[in-house]
CSV table of C-alpha atoms and ligand atoms in Angstrom, one decimal:
chain,number,residue,atom,x,y,z
A,1,UNK,CA,122.6,85.7,106.7
A,2,UNK,CA,124.2,88.0,104.9
A,3,UNK,CA,123.5,91.7,105.5
A,4,UNK,CA,121.8,93.7,102.8
A,5,UNK,CA,123.8,97.1,103.6
A,6,UNK,CA,123.0,99.2,100.4
A,7,UNK,CA,119.3,100.3,101.7
A,8,UNK,CA,118.7,103.3,104.5
A,9,UNK,CA,115.7,102.5,106.3
A,10,UNK,CA,113.7,105.9,107.7
A,11,UNK,CA,110.5,104.5,110.3
A,12,UNK,CA,108.0,106.9,111.5
A,13,UNK,CA,106.0,106.3,114.8
A,14,UNK,CA,109.1,104.3,115.7
A,15,UNK,CA,108.1,104.4,119.7
A,16,UNK,CA,104.9,102.8,119.1
A,17,UNK,CA,104.2,98.8,119.5
A,18,UNK,CA,104.9,98.0,116.2
A,19,UNK,CA,108.3,100.2,115.5
A,20,UNK,CA,110.1,99.2,118.3
A,21,UNK,CA,110.1,95.6,117.2
A,22,UNK,CA,110.4,96.6,113.5
A,23,UNK,CA,113.4,98.5,113.9
A,24,UNK,CA,115.6,95.5,115.6
A,25,UNK,CA,113.9,93.0,112.8
A,26,UNK,CA,115.0,95.6,110.0
A,27,UNK,CA,118.4,96.1,111.7
A,28,UNK,CA,119.1,92.3,111.6
A,29,UNK,CA,118.3,92.6,107.7
A,30,UNK,CA,120.1,95.6,107.1
A,31,UNK,CA,122.3,96.5,109.6
A,32,UNK,CA,122.1,98.9,112.6
A,33,UNK,CA,123.8,101.7,111.4
A,34,UNK,CA,121.2,101.8,107.9
A,35,UNK,CA,118.0,102.5,110.4
A,36,UNK,CA,116.9,106.0,111.3
A,37,UNK,CA,114.1,106.1,113.9
A,38,UNK,CA,112.0,108.6,114.1
A,39,UNK,CA,109.1,110.2,116.1
A,40,UNK,CA,107.4,113.0,117.6
A,41,UNK,CA,109.2,112.8,121.1
A,42,UNK,CA,112.3,110.9,122.4
A,43,UNK,CA,112.5,107.5,122.6
A,44,UNK,CA,111.9,105.8,126.3
A,45,UNK,CA,115.1,103.9,126.5
A,46,UNK,CA,117.8,106.1,127.5
A,47,UNK,CA,120.2,104.1,125.9
A,48,UNK,CA,119.6,103.9,122.1
A,49,UNK,CA,120.7,101.5,119.2
A,50,UNK,CA,119.7,103.3,116.4
A,51,UNK,CA,119.8,107.1,115.2
A,52,UNK,CA,117.1,108.9,116.4
A,53,UNK,CA,115.4,112.2,114.8
A,54,UNK,CA,112.4,113.9,116.0
A,55,UNK,CA,109.6,114.3,113.4
A,56,UNK,CA,106.4,115.3,113.1
A,57,UNK,CA,105.2,113.5,110.1
A,58,UNK,CA,102.9,116.3,109.4
A,59,UNK,CA,105.9,118.7,108.5
A,60,UNK,CA,106.7,117.8,104.9
A,61,UNK,CA,109.9,119.8,105.0
A,62,UNK,CA,111.6,118.4,107.9
A,63,UNK,CA,110.8,114.8,106.4
A,64,UNK,CA,112.3,116.2,103.0
A,65,UNK,CA,115.5,116.9,105.1
A,66,UNK,CA,115.8,113.9,106.6
A,67,UNK,CA,115.4,111.8,103.4
A,68,UNK,CA,118.1,114.0,102.0
A,69,UNK,CA,120.4,114.3,105.3
A,70,UNK,CA,120.5,110.2,105.5
A,71,UNK,CA,120.0,109.4,101.4
A,72,UNK,CA,116.9,107.1,102.5
A,73,UNK,CA,115.9,104.5,99.9
A,74,UNK,CA,112.9,103.1,102.1
A,75,UNK,CA,110.0,104.6,104.2
A,76,UNK,CA,108.2,102.7,107.0
A,77,UNK,CA,105.4,104.9,107.6
A,78,UNK,CA,103.8,103.6,111.5
A,79,UNK,CA,103.0,107.2,112.8
A,80,UNK,CA,99.1,107.1,113.2
A,81,UNK,CA,96.5,107.9,115.7
A,82,UNK,CA,94.7,104.4,116.4
A,83,UNK,CA,90.8,104.0,116.6
A,84,UNK,CA,89.7,104.8,120.1
A,85,UNK,CA,92.0,107.6,120.4
A,86,UNK,CA,91.2,108.9,117.3
A,87,UNK,CA,87.5,109.2,118.2
A,88,UNK,CA,88.5,112.1,121.0
A,89,UNK,CA,89.7,114.3,118.4
A,90,UNK,CA,88.4,113.0,114.8
A,91,UNK,CA,90.1,116.0,113.2
A,92,UNK,CA,93.1,115.8,114.6
A,93,UNK,CA,93.3,111.9,113.9
A,94,UNK,CA,92.5,112.5,110.4
A,95,UNK,CA,95.0,115.5,109.9
A,96,UNK,CA,97.7,113.1,111.3
A,97,UNK,CA,96.8,110.1,109.7
A,98,UNK,CA,96.0,111.7,106.4
A,99,UNK,CA,99.1,114.3,105.8
A,100,UNK,CA,101.3,111.9,107.5
A,101,UNK,CA,100.7,109.6,105.0
A,102,UNK,CA,100.5,112.1,101.9
A,103,UNK,CA,103.8,114.0,102.9
A,104,UNK,CA,105.4,110.1,102.9
A,105,UNK,CA,103.9,109.0,99.4
A,106,UNK,CA,105.0,112.5,98.2
A,107,UNK,CA,108.4,112.3,99.6
A,108,UNK,CA,108.7,108.7,97.7
A,109,UNK,CA,107.6,110.2,94.6
A,110,UNK,CA,110.0,113.0,94.6
A,111,UNK,CA,112.7,111.3,95.7
A,112,UNK,CA,112.1,108.0,93.9
A,113,UNK,CA,112.7,106.0,96.8
A,114,UNK,CA,113.0,102.3,96.5
A,115,UNK,CA,109.6,101.2,98.4
A,116,UNK,CA,107.1,102.5,101.0
A,117,UNK,CA,105.7,100.6,104.0
A,118,UNK,CA,102.7,101.9,105.6
A,119,UNK,CA,100.1,99.8,107.6
A,120,UNK,CA,96.8,99.8,107.1
A,121,UNK,CA,94.1,97.7,109.5
A,122,UNK,CA,90.6,95.4,109.9
A,123,UNK,CA,89.0,99.1,110.5
A,124,UNK,CA,88.9,99.5,107.0
A,125,UNK,CA,85.8,97.4,107.2
A,126,UNK,CA,82.8,98.6,108.6
A,127,UNK,CA,79.3,96.8,110.0
A,128,UNK,CA,77.9,96.1,106.3
A,129,UNK,CA,81.1,94.2,105.6
A,130,UNK,CA,80.7,90.1,106.0
A,131,UNK,CA,81.3,89.5,109.8
A,132,UNK,CA,83.5,86.2,109.1
A,133,UNK,CA,86.1,85.5,107.2
A,134,UNK,CA,85.8,89.0,105.3
A,135,UNK,CA,86.9,88.8,102.0
A,136,UNK,CA,89.8,90.7,100.7
A,137,UNK,CA,87.5,92.8,98.1
A,138,UNK,CA,84.5,93.6,100.0
A,139,UNK,CA,82.2,96.5,101.2
A,140,UNK,CA,84.4,99.1,103.2
A,141,UNK,CA,82.1,101.4,105.0
A,142,UNK,CA,83.9,102.2,108.2
A,143,UNK,CA,82.2,104.1,110.8
A,144,UNK,CA,85.8,105.3,112.9
A,145,UNK,CA,87.5,108.2,111.9
A,146,UNK,CA,90.7,105.8,112.0
A,147,UNK,CA,88.8,103.3,109.7
A,148,UNK,CA,87.6,106.1,107.2
A,149,UNK,CA,91.5,107.3,107.3
A,150,UNK,CA,92.6,103.9,106.6
A,151,UNK,CA,90.7,103.2,103.7
A,152,UNK,CA,91.1,106.7,101.9
A,153,UNK,CA,94.9,106.0,102.9
A,154,UNK,CA,94.6,102.8,101.1
A,155,UNK,CA,93.1,104.4,97.7
A,156,UNK,CA,96.1,107.1,97.8
A,157,UNK,CA,98.7,104.1,98.0
A,158,UNK,CA,97.1,102.8,95.3
A,159,UNK,CA,96.8,106.0,93.2
A,160,UNK,CA,100.5,106.7,94.1
A,161,UNK,CA,101.6,102.9,92.8
A,162,UNK,CA,99.2,103.2,89.7
A,163,UNK,CA,100.2,106.9,88.8
A,164,UNK,CA,103.4,107.5,89.8
A,165,UNK,CA,104.8,103.8,90.5
A,166,UNK,CA,105.7,104.4,94.0
A,167,UNK,CA,106.4,100.8,95.3
A,168,UNK,CA,104.2,101.2,98.5
A,169,UNK,CA,103.3,98.0,100.3
A,170,UNK,CA,100.6,97.7,103.0
A,171,UNK,CA,99.0,95.2,105.3
A,172,UNK,CA,95.3,95.4,107.1
A,173,UNK,CA,96.7,94.3,110.2
A,174,UNK,CA,94.4,92.8,113.1
A,175,UNK,CA,94.8,93.5,116.7
A,176,UNK,CA,98.5,93.0,117.4
A,177,UNK,CA,99.9,91.3,120.8
A,178,UNK,CA,103.6,91.5,121.7
A,179,UNK,CA,105.5,91.4,124.9
A,180,UNK,CA,108.3,94.1,124.3
A,181,UNK,CA,105.8,97.2,124.3
A,182,UNK,CA,102.3,98.4,124.9
A,183,UNK,CA,99.8,99.7,122.3
A,184,UNK,CA,98.3,103.0,122.6
A,185,UNK,CA,94.7,103.9,121.6
A,186,UNK,CA,93.3,101.0,120.0
A,187,UNK,CA,90.3,98.9,120.5
A,188,UNK,CA,92.5,95.5,120.6
A,189,UNK,CA,94.4,96.7,123.4
A,190,UNK,CA,92.7,94.6,126.0
A,191,UNK,CA,94.8,91.8,124.8
A,192,UNK,CA,98.1,93.1,125.7
A,193,UNK,CA,97.0,94.5,128.8
A,194,UNK,CA,95.6,91.4,130.0
A,195,UNK,CA,98.8,89.8,130.1
A,196,UNK,CA,100.5,92.3,132.1
A,197,UNK,CA,97.5,92.2,134.6
A,198,UNK,CA,98.0,88.5,135.4
A,199,UNK,CA,102.0,88.5,135.5
A,200,UNK,CA,101.6,91.3,138.2
A,201,UNK,CA,98.6,89.8,140.0
A,202,UNK,CA,96.7,92.6,139.4
A,203,UNK,CA,92.1,92.4,138.6
A,204,UNK,CA,91.8,92.7,135.0
A,205,UNK,CA,88.6,95.3,133.9
A,206,UNK,CA,88.0,94.5,130.1
A,207,UNK,CA,86.5,97.2,128.2
A,208,UNK,CA,84.9,95.0,125.7
A,209,UNK,CA,81.9,92.3,126.2
A,210,UNK,CA,83.5,88.9,126.9
A,211,UNK,CA,82.0,87.4,123.6
A,212,UNK,CA,83.4,90.0,121.0
A,213,UNK,CA,85.3,88.1,118.7
A,214,UNK,CA,88.3,90.1,116.7
A,215,UNK,CA,90.8,89.1,114.6
A,216,UNK,CA,94.4,89.5,116.2
A,217,UNK,CA,97.9,88.4,115.6
A,218,UNK,CA,101.0,87.6,117.7
A,219,UNK,CA,104.0,90.0,117.1
A,220,UNK,CA,106.2,87.9,115.3
A,221,UNK,CA,103.7,86.9,113.1
A,222,UNK,CA,103.4,90.7,112.1
A,223,UNK,CA,106.9,91.3,111.9
A,224,UNK,CA,107.1,88.2,109.7
A,225,UNK,CA,104.4,89.4,107.3
A,226,UNK,CA,105.8,92.8,107.0
A,227,UNK,CA,109.1,91.6,106.0
A,228,UNK,CA,107.8,88.6,103.7
A,229,UNK,CA,105.5,91.6,102.0
A,230,UNK,CA,108.5,93.9,101.6
A,231,UNK,CA,110.6,91.5,100.2
A,232,UNK,CA,107.9,89.7,97.4
A,233,UNK,CA,109.0,90.3,93.9
A,234,UNK,CA,107.0,93.8,92.7
A,235,UNK,CA,105.4,91.8,90.0
A,236,UNK,CA,103.7,89.5,92.8
A,237,UNK,CA,102.3,92.4,94.4
A,238,UNK,CA,99.0,92.8,93.3
A,239,UNK,CA,96.9,94.4,95.7
A,240,UNK,CA,98.1,97.6,95.8
A,241,UNK,CA,95.4,99.0,98.3
A,242,UNK,CA,96.4,96.5,101.3
A,243,UNK,CA,96.3,92.8,101.7
A,244,UNK,CA,94.2,91.0,104.4
A,245,UNK,CA,95.7,89.1,107.1
A,246,UNK,CA,94.8,86.9,109.7
A,247,UNK,CA,96.8,85.1,112.5
A,248,UNK,CA,94.0,83.8,114.8
A,249,UNK,CA,90.5,85.2,115.9
A,250,UNK,CA,89.3,85.0,119.9
A,251,UNK,CA,87.1,86.6,122.0
A,252,UNK,CA,88.3,88.3,125.7
A,253,UNK,CA,86.6,85.4,127.2
A,254,UNK,CA,88.5,82.5,125.0
A,255,UNK,CA,91.8,84.8,125.5
A,256,UNK,CA,91.2,84.8,129.7
A,257,UNK,CA,90.6,81.2,129.6
A,258,UNK,CA,93.5,80.3,128.0
A,259,UNK,CA,95.6,82.6,130.1
A,260,UNK,CA,94.1,81.1,133.3
A,261,UNK,CA,95.8,78.0,132.6
A,262,UNK,CA,98.9,79.5,133.5
A,263,UNK,CA,97.3,82.2,136.2
A,264,UNK,CA,94.2,80.7,137.6
A,265,UNK,CA,93.8,83.2,139.9
A,266,UNK,CA,93.5,86.0,137.7
A,267,UNK,CA,90.5,88.0,138.4
A,268,UNK,CA,88.7,89.1,135.1
A,269,UNK,CA,85.6,91.5,134.8
A,270,UNK,CA,83.7,93.0,131.9
A,271,UNK,CA,82.8,96.7,131.7
A,272,UNK,CA,82.3,97.7,128.0
A,273,UNK,CA,83.0,101.3,127.2
A,274,UNK,CA,82.9,103.1,123.6
A,275,UNK,CA,85.4,100.5,122.5
A,276,UNK,CA,82.7,97.7,122.3
A,277,UNK,CA,80.7,99.6,119.5
A,278,UNK,CA,83.8,100.1,117.5
A,279,UNK,CA,84.9,96.5,118.0
A,280,UNK,CA,81.0,95.5,117.1
A,281,UNK,CA,81.8,97.1,113.6
A,282,UNK,CA,84.6,95.3,112.9
A,283,UNK,CA,85.1,91.8,111.2
A,284,UNK,CA,85.4,88.7,113.6
A,285,UNK,CA,87.6,86.9,111.3
A,286,UNK,CA,89.4,87.7,107.8
A,287,UNK,CA,89.8,85.6,104.7
A,288,UNK,CA,93.7,85.9,103.6
A,289,UNK,CA,94.1,83.8,100.9
A,290,UNK,CA,95.0,86.6,98.5
A,291,UNK,CA,98.1,87.4,100.5
A,292,UNK,CA,98.4,83.2,100.6
A,293,UNK,CA,98.5,82.8,97.4
A,294,UNK,CA,100.2,85.9,96.3
A,295,UNK,CA,103.6,86.4,98.5
A,296,UNK,CA,103.1,82.8,100.6
A,297,UNK,CA,101.8,84.5,103.5
A,298,UNK,CA,101.4,81.8,106.5
A,299,UNK,CA,101.2,82.6,110.3
A,300,UNK,CA,103.1,80.4,112.8
A,301,UNK,CA,101.0,81.5,116.0
A,302,UNK,CA,98.0,80.0,117.4
A,303,UNK,CA,96.2,81.2,120.5
A,304,UNK,CA,97.6,78.6,122.5
A,305,UNK,CA,101.2,78.9,121.5
A,306,UNK,CA,101.0,82.7,121.5
A,307,UNK,CA,99.7,82.8,125.1
A,308,UNK,CA,102.8,80.2,126.4
A,309,UNK,CA,105.4,82.3,124.6
A,310,UNK,CA,104.0,85.7,125.7
A,311,UNK,CA,104.4,84.3,129.6
A,312,UNK,CA,107.9,82.8,128.9
A,313,UNK,CA,108.7,86.1,127.9
A,314,UNK,CA,107.1,88.4,130.2
A,315,UNK,CA,108.3,86.4,133.3
A,316,UNK,CA,112.0,86.9,131.9
A,317,UNK,CA,111.5,90.5,131.5
A,318,UNK,CA,109.8,90.5,135.5
A,319,UNK,CA,112.5,88.9,136.4
A,320,UNK,CA,115.3,91.1,134.9
A,321,UNK,CA,113.1,94.1,136.3
A,322,UNK,CA,113.5,92.7,139.9
A,323,UNK,CA,117.4,92.1,139.7
A,324,UNK,CA,117.6,95.5,138.6
A,325,UNK,CA,115.3,96.4,141.7
A,326,UNK,CA,112.8,98.7,139.5
A,327,UNK,CA,110.0,96.0,140.9
B,473,LIG,C1,93.2,99.4,116.8
B,473,LIG,O1,92.8,98.8,117.8
B,473,LIG,O2,92.7,100.4,116.7
B,473,LIG,C2,94.3,98.7,116.2
B,473,LIG,C3,93.7,98.4,114.8
B,473,LIG,C4,93.1,97.0,114.7
B,473,LIG,O3,94.0,98.8,113.8
B,473,LIG,N1,95.2,97.8,116.9
């Protein structure tokens, strides 16, 4: 495939779970030299293939400097505080999540950027939303401050599109499961942690109840959805708040039972904490027929297929770490 080298892409929050994988996918499409990754701290890998700039997304002037310096045409604004961490310090979380987004939208307006991507979440829904197959347009009365910021953020995205024509596009991600990096501070994080415990023969303590069903998605599907949405023709993107997307829906018990087919000795116990209440306020599954209709969204992974692939990849990683003497 020929690369489109006319775009200059800036990613905020690039050290996070999604950012690290999205950067590679965007590099394959636009060329490594056209990707500028940013975060509040330097990336964990000492050898970096991308240009890195330290950026606090609340610093508008710093963002402007980078957009000018690299002639940025698209921003993937991923920097955010997730649901569980956000409850520790609601005011700080609100400031980072909202000021960061408004700075990006303002820069996009002022500099006439081609496109902006911003992730929303299933956290926009609350206890009054339908629990199963939650529709695209539904009651949104979130009870976490993260959910409130995502809901408000969706409305700001729509506002900037309607009022200024900023081509901002968004997805309501469910919990994302990947093998390359760990999530940080979310309510769905258990579904990544359990794989690492299984591979390392360690006991797993789940912070959610065993029957807590939540919408989830394997990372390759999350990346595919993001690229597909960003590639879609502008006129096909009718939803300018954020699109529902569904990968799969499962409970900790169902995931552990699938994992035990590969690691029968995995010892799992349940000690629900404050995150259980957050999970209870979210949908169990999502109706994504609008995304399917408007830009042909279709996930590739079922829970079975995902678990198999996770272990193939985690075993490869483990062998490499052992070869390097890290394990
Ligand atoms: C979280 O658990 O906070 C996130 C999300 C569903 O947005 N993974």
